[in-house]
């Protein structure tokens, strides 16, 4: 089944404790992206990747890191999480950037205490 | 300034009413792409439609229709004879070239919460 998977789905952590949210797609998509969704703010892009080893900042990259060492994986890293990073996070992928629709993962609800 | 504006934060209708969700975008690119996504109460994001900047044809898919007008930078979404299952948050999104020249950023509007009451 073609899909985007994220893990974990739910995470409660404490300020400053490094964490990684994994994202994997099995559709051989070149473009992958991370978004956060907050009430009243909609979806905001954190980072995106056009292809392996090619990443770029979205609109809200501060406090996040990403890597794209393999085509299928695009982990989101929070080196020192803070409470303002409490949010619902979505990973997405598309065949190519621009024209193609994005397929979204199920979301990861993160709470930073 | 917002690149994608969905001025209607919440809309509430009664089943079988028609409803239009507005989307106004802003871009300097001549080539860009517009999308609508649906987020039902279960939380997943579902793709509904895509339009490129060179195709202003309106589209109809069952009870859904989309009106793209470059002259007013709008890409509105109409649901005819709404049903309770249409209750969701609807997002309009714009894909345009980023600072890298060939990179594409996707910008979402803040979404419109549609509630269809029986």
Short mmCIF file of C-alpha atoms in Angstrom, two decimals:
data_model
loop_
_atom_site.label_atom_id
_atom_site.label_comp_id
_atom_site.label_asym_id
_atom_site.label_seq_id
_atom_site.Cartn_x
_atom_site.Cartn_y
_atom_site.Cartn_z
CA UNK A 1 0.00 0.00 0.00
CA UNK A 2 1.36 3.40 -1.00
CA UNK A 3 1.76 5.47 2.12
CA UNK A 4 3.68 7.92 4.23
CA UNK A 5 4.40 6.70 7.74
CA UNK A 6 5.42 8.72 10.76
CA UNK A 7 6.65 7.59 14.13
CA UNK A 8 5.84 8.11 16.85
CA UNK A 9 2.20 9.15 16.49
CA UNK A 10 2.12 10.68 19.96
CA UNK A 11 4.99 11.94 22.07
CA UNK A 12 5.20 13.75 25.37
CA UNK A 13 8.67 14.96 26.29
CA UNK A 14 10.44 17.56 28.40
CA UNK A 15 12.25 20.72 27.47
CA UNK A 16 15.75 20.14 26.14
CA UNK A 17 15.54 16.40 25.51
CA UNK A 18 16.55 15.71 21.93
CA UNK A 19 14.03 13.83 19.84
CA UNK A 20 13.58 12.58 16.31
CA UNK A 21 10.33 12.04 14.45
CA UNK A 22 10.78 9.62 11.59
CA UNK A 23 9.07 9.85 8.23
CA UNK A 24 9.19 7.27 5.49
CA UNK A 25 7.47 6.93 2.12
CA UNK A 26 7.29 3.92 -0.18
CA UNK A 27 6.29 5.69 -3.38
CA UNK A 28 9.77 6.63 -4.65
CA UNK A 29 8.85 10.30 -4.32
CA UNK A 30 11.54 12.91 -4.77
CA UNK A 31 9.92 15.72 -2.79
CA UNK A 32 9.37 15.48 0.96
CA UNK A 33 8.33 18.07 3.46
CA UNK A 34 7.51 18.71 7.11
CA UNK A 35 4.68 20.89 8.37
CA UNK A 36 3.37 21.90 11.72
CA UNK A 37 -0.29 22.60 12.36
CA UNK A 38 -1.35 24.95 15.10
CA UNK A 39 -4.86 26.27 15.91
CA UNK A 40 -5.61 29.43 13.99
CA UNK A 41 -2.36 29.25 12.03
CA UNK A 42 -3.08 26.43 9.62
CA UNK A 43 -0.24 24.38 8.20
CA UNK A 44 3.19 25.93 8.07
CA UNK A 45 6.13 24.42 6.24
CA UNK A 46 9.20 23.71 8.37
CA UNK A 47 11.66 22.17 5.90
CA UNK A 48 11.45 20.55 2.54
CA UNK A 49 13.68 18.38 0.39
CA UNK A 50 13.74 18.29 -3.39
CA UNK A 51 15.80 15.09 -3.46
CA UNK A 52 18.49 13.15 -1.60
CA UNK A 53 20.96 15.47 0.12
CA UNK A 54 18.95 18.55 -0.98
CA UNK A 55 17.05 20.32 1.77
CA UNK A 56 15.83 23.86 2.24
CA UNK A 57 14.11 25.94 4.88
CA UNK A 58 10.40 26.51 4.86
CA UNK A 59 8.62 29.27 6.72
CA UNK A 60 9.30 28.16 10.31
CA UNK A 61 12.65 26.29 10.41
CA UNK A 62 13.97 27.64 13.73
CA UNK A 63 14.59 24.91 16.27
CA UNK A 64 14.40 22.07 13.75
CA UNK A 65 16.85 20.07 11.67
CA UNK A 66 16.29 17.57 8.89
CA UNK A 67 18.35 15.22 6.80
CA UNK A 68 17.73 13.34 3.57
CA UNK A 69 20.33 10.62 3.26
CA UNK A 70 17.98 8.20 1.52
CA UNK A 71 15.14 8.92 -0.83
CA UNK A 72 12.49 7.27 1.31
CA UNK A 73 13.36 8.80 4.70
CA UNK A 74 13.13 12.36 5.95
CA UNK A 75 13.50 12.57 9.74
CA UNK A 76 12.70 15.71 11.70
CA UNK A 77 15.09 16.43 14.55
CA UNK A 78 14.45 18.68 17.52
CA UNK A 79 17.85 19.12 19.19
CA UNK A 80 16.52 20.99 22.22
CA UNK A 81 12.73 21.02 22.20
CA UNK A 82 10.87 23.88 23.83
CA UNK A 83 7.19 24.23 24.82
CA UNK A 84 6.48 26.44 21.78
CA UNK A 85 7.21 23.41 19.60
CA UNK A 86 4.18 21.64 21.02
CA UNK A 87 2.17 21.01 17.88
CA UNK A 88 0.77 18.53 15.39
CA UNK A 89 3.40 17.60 12.82
CA UNK A 90 2.79 16.23 9.34
CA UNK A 91 5.24 14.73 6.94
CA UNK A 92 4.35 14.74 3.25
CA UNK A 93 5.78 13.55 -0.03
CA UNK A 94 5.09 14.08 -3.72
CA UNK A 95 6.50 12.65 -6.91
CA UNK A 96 8.09 15.95 -7.83
CA UNK A 97 7.89 19.46 -6.43
CA UNK A 98 5.50 22.03 -7.72
CA UNK A 99 2.80 20.35 -9.75
CA UNK A 100 2.22 17.11 -7.93
CA UNK A 101 -0.15 16.77 -5.01
CA UNK A 102 1.32 15.87 -1.67
CA UNK A 103 0.56 12.69 0.22
CA UNK A 104 0.46 13.23 3.94
CA UNK A 105 1.39 11.01 6.83
CA UNK A 106 -1.05 10.50 9.70
CA UNK A 107 0.53 13.16 11.89
CA UNK A 108 2.56 13.21 15.11
CA UNK A 109 1.17 15.00 18.11
CA UNK A 110 4.08 16.36 20.15
CA UNK A 111 3.81 17.87 23.61
CA UNK A 112 6.86 19.51 25.15
CA UNK A 113 6.55 20.15 28.87
CA UNK B 1 1.25 39.69 3.89
CA UNK B 2 -0.33 36.30 3.65
CA UNK B 3 0.28 34.51 0.41
CA UNK B 4 -2.89 32.47 0.76
CA UNK B 5 -5.88 34.02 2.45
CA UNK B 6 -8.93 32.09 3.49
CA UNK B 7 -10.99 34.84 5.02
CA UNK B 8 -13.72 32.54 6.30
CA UNK B 9 -12.51 30.97 9.52
CA UNK B 10 -15.69 29.02 10.15
CA UNK B 11 -18.84 28.37 8.14
CA UNK B 12 -21.93 26.59 9.36
CA UNK B 13 -24.67 25.42 6.99
CA UNK B 14 -27.64 23.12 7.05
CA UNK B 15 -27.53 19.95 5.01
CA UNK B 16 -28.42 20.41 1.32
CA UNK B 17 -27.36 24.04 1.27
CA UNK B 18 -24.74 25.12 -1.23
CA UNK B 19 -21.58 26.61 0.26
CA UNK B 20 -18.58 28.39 -1.23
CA UNK B 21 -15.18 28.50 0.41
CA UNK B 22 -13.05 31.44 -0.65
CA UNK B 23 -9.34 31.43 -1.38
CA UNK B 24 -7.29 34.43 -2.46
CA UNK B 25 -3.60 34.05 -3.23
CA UNK B 26 -0.65 36.29 -3.89
CA UNK B 27 2.37 35.49 -6.05
CA UNK B 28 4.76 37.15 -8.48
CA UNK B 29 5.50 33.93 -10.33
CA UNK B 30 3.91 33.32 -13.70
CA UNK B 31 4.02 29.58 -13.13
CA UNK B 32 2.40 28.37 -9.97
CA UNK B 33 0.04 25.70 -8.74
CA UNK B 34 -3.01 25.84 -6.52
CA UNK B 35 -4.45 23.04 -4.42
CA UNK B 36 -7.34 22.27 -2.13
CA UNK B 37 -7.01 19.75 0.69
CA UNK B 38 -9.62 18.42 3.11
CA UNK B 39 -8.98 17.55 6.75
CA UNK B 40 -11.94 15.65 8.24
CA UNK B 41 -12.36 15.29 12.02
CA UNK B 42 -10.21 12.14 11.92
CA UNK B 43 -7.24 14.38 11.15
CA UNK B 44 -5.76 13.08 7.92
CA UNK B 45 -5.14 15.45 5.01
CA UNK B 46 -6.75 14.51 1.73
CA UNK B 47 -5.94 16.01 -1.67
CA UNK B 48 -8.97 17.31 -3.57
CA UNK B 49 -7.80 19.22 -6.63
CA UNK B 50 -4.84 20.87 -8.35
CA UNK B 51 -4.78 23.76 -10.83
CA UNK B 52 -1.82 25.26 -12.66
CA UNK B 53 -1.60 28.95 -13.45
CA UNK B 54 -2.12 28.41 -17.17
CA UNK B 55 -5.35 26.52 -16.83
CA UNK B 56 -8.28 28.71 -15.85
CA UNK B 57 -10.92 26.20 -16.74
CA UNK B 58 -13.38 25.61 -13.97
CA UNK B 59 -13.76 22.05 -12.81
CA UNK B 60 -16.65 20.03 -11.50
CA UNK B 61 -16.39 16.72 -9.71
CA UNK B 62 -19.70 15.45 -8.47
CA UNK B 63 -20.98 17.93 -5.89
CA UNK B 64 -17.66 19.77 -5.84
CA UNK B 65 -16.69 22.58 -8.18
CA UNK B 66 -13.81 24.99 -8.36
CA UNK B 67 -13.65 28.49 -9.84
CA UNK B 68 -10.15 29.74 -10.72
CA UNK B 69 -9.89 33.41 -11.70
CA UNK B 70 -6.43 34.85 -12.28
CA UNK B 71 -7.85 38.36 -12.66
CA UNK B 72 -8.88 38.34 -9.01
CA UNK B 73 -6.24 35.85 -7.79
CA UNK B 74 -8.94 33.60 -6.45
CA UNK B 75 -9.50 29.87 -6.41
CA UNK B 76 -12.87 29.29 -4.78
CA UNK B 77 -14.41 25.95 -3.89
CA UNK B 78 -18.14 25.27 -3.96
CA UNK B 79 -19.95 22.30 -2.46
CA UNK B 80 -23.43 21.81 -3.87
CA UNK B 81 -26.12 20.18 -1.75
CA UNK B 82 -23.81 19.84 1.23
CA UNK B 83 -23.86 16.72 3.39
CA UNK B 84 -22.86 16.06 6.97
CA UNK B 85 -19.84 14.10 5.71
CA UNK B 86 -18.52 17.30 4.14
CA UNK B 87 -17.83 18.67 7.62
CA UNK B 88 -14.09 19.25 7.74
CA UNK B 89 -11.37 21.86 7.63
CA UNK B 90 -10.56 22.82 4.06
CA UNK B 91 -7.17 24.22 3.12
CA UNK B 92 -6.20 26.11 0.03
CA UNK B 93 -2.49 25.97 -0.88
CA UNK B 94 -0.11 27.68 -3.30
CA UNK B 95 3.03 26.12 -4.77
CA UNK B 96 5.55 28.55 -6.19
CA UNK B 97 9.28 28.67 -6.80
CA UNK B 98 11.33 29.25 -3.69
CA UNK B 99 14.54 31.25 -3.34
CA UNK B 100 16.58 28.50 -4.97
CA UNK B 101 15.09 29.09 -8.38
CA UNK B 102 13.94 25.57 -9.00
CA UNK B 103 12.79 24.76 -5.51
CA UNK B 104 9.11 24.81 -4.79
CA UNK B 105 7.58 25.94 -1.51
CA UNK B 106 4.05 25.09 -0.61
CA UNK B 107 2.13 27.67 1.39
CA UNK B 108 -1.19 26.82 2.99
CA UNK B 109 -3.97 29.12 4.00
CA UNK B 110 -5.18 28.99 7.58
CA UNK B 111 -8.12 26.84 6.65
CA UNK B 112 -11.89 27.11 6.81
CA UNK B 113 -13.82 24.93 9.22
CA UNK B 114 -17.02 23.83 7.54
CA UNK B 115 -19.77 22.38 9.70
CA UNK B 116 -22.75 20.86 7.96
CA UNK B 117 -25.65 20.33 10.33
CA UNK B 118 -28.37 17.75 9.71
#
